[in-house]
Amino acid sequence: KVRAQPAFKNTPIVMATSRTGDRHRQEADRLGATDYLGKPVQPQQLIDTVASLLGKVTKN
């Protein structure tokens, strides 16, 4: 529902979950997740993911 709001249409959304199977990744894609991280998430992995996504947003 976040993506349905115009103000958040291009906001990166990172999903962090312990469910890492293909079915769950596909569901995250369907729901509009920009990226998908399996738990436990390493701090540097989260930092790198957010930095990458913010770089993409600021370039657009």
mmCIF file of C-alpha atoms in Angstrom:
data_model
loop_
_atom_site.group_PDB
_atom_site.id
_atom_site.type_symbol
_atom_site.label_atom_id
_atom_site.label_comp_id
_atom_site.label_asym_id
_atom_site.label_seq_id
_atom_site.Cartn_x
_atom_site.Cartn_y
_atom_site.Cartn_z
ATOM 1 C CA LYS A 1 0.000 0.000 0.000
ATOM 2 C CA VAL A 2 2.964 2.303 0.420
ATOM 3 C CA ARG A 3 3.673 2.239 -3.324
ATOM 4 C CA ALA A 4 0.065 3.239 -4.035
ATOM 5 C CA GLN A 5 0.718 6.640 -2.450
ATOM 6 C CA PRO A 6 2.226 9.035 -5.000
ATOM 7 C CA ALA A 7 4.659 10.512 -2.466
ATOM 8 C CA PHE A 8 6.246 7.091 -1.934
ATOM 9 C CA LYS A 9 6.133 5.748 -5.481
ATOM 10 C CA ASN A 10 9.922 5.945 -5.892
ATOM 11 C CA THR A 11 10.937 5.398 -2.260
ATOM 12 C CA PRO A 12 13.305 2.438 -1.900
ATOM 13 C CA ILE A 13 11.896 -0.306 0.310
ATOM 14 C CA VAL A 14 14.198 -2.952 1.769
ATOM 15 C CA MET A 15 12.602 -6.073 3.179
ATOM 16 C CA ALA A 16 14.550 -7.971 5.848
ATOM 17 C CA THR A 17 13.157 -11.382 6.705
ATOM 18 C CA SER A 18 14.155 -14.837 7.825
ATOM 19 C CA ARG A 19 12.162 -16.294 4.941
ATOM 20 C CA THR A 20 14.597 -16.441 2.060
ATOM 21 C CA GLY A 21 12.997 -18.925 -0.304
ATOM 22 C CA ASP A 22 12.176 -18.084 -3.907
ATOM 23 C CA ARG A 23 8.456 -17.910 -3.138
ATOM 24 C CA HIS A 24 9.041 -15.255 -0.481
ATOM 25 C CA ARG A 25 11.388 -13.265 -2.713
ATOM 26 C CA GLN A 26 8.780 -13.299 -5.466
ATOM 27 C CA GLU A 27 6.164 -12.110 -2.987
ATOM 28 C CA ALA A 28 8.448 -9.262 -1.908
ATOM 29 C CA ASP A 29 8.869 -8.277 -5.563
ATOM 30 C CA ARG A 30 5.126 -8.424 -6.068
ATOM 31 C CA LEU A 31 4.624 -6.174 -3.047
ATOM 32 C CA GLY A 32 7.097 -3.641 -4.419
ATOM 33 C CA ALA A 33 10.243 -4.258 -2.382
ATOM 34 C CA THR A 34 13.309 -2.699 -3.960
ATOM 35 C CA ASP A 35 15.686 -5.128 -2.268
ATOM 36 C CA TYR A 36 15.420 -8.210 -0.101
ATOM 37 C CA LEU A 37 17.788 -9.204 2.697
ATOM 38 C CA GLY A 38 17.807 -12.503 4.553
ATOM 39 C CA LYS A 39 18.153 -12.436 8.330
ATOM 40 C CA PRO A 40 20.378 -12.262 10.150
ATOM 41 C CA VAL A 41 21.413 -9.142 8.295
ATOM 42 C CA GLN A 42 25.008 -8.129 8.791
ATOM 43 C CA PRO A 43 25.338 -4.418 9.623
ATOM 44 C CA GLN A 44 27.702 -3.754 6.712
ATOM 45 C CA GLN A 45 25.346 -5.523 4.305
ATOM 46 C CA LEU A 46 22.506 -3.228 5.379
ATOM 47 C CA ILE A 47 24.713 -0.138 5.145
ATOM 48 C CA ASP A 48 25.903 -1.125 1.664
ATOM 49 C CA THR A 49 22.358 -1.845 0.487
ATOM 50 C CA VAL A 50 20.965 1.445 1.770
ATOM 51 C CA ALA A 51 23.931 3.415 0.408
ATOM 52 C CA SER A 52 23.491 1.817 -2.998
ATOM 53 C CA LEU A 53 19.767 2.548 -3.060
ATOM 54 C CA LEU A 54 20.239 6.129 -1.903
ATOM 55 C CA GLY A 55 22.822 6.631 -4.617
ATOM 56 C CA LYS A 56 20.321 5.454 -7.198
ATOM 57 C CA VAL A 57 17.623 7.758 -5.820
ATOM 58 C CA THR A 58 19.820 10.836 -5.779
ATOM 59 C CA LYS A 59 20.936 10.199 -9.370
ATOM 60 C CA ASN A 60 17.324 10.117 -10.633
#
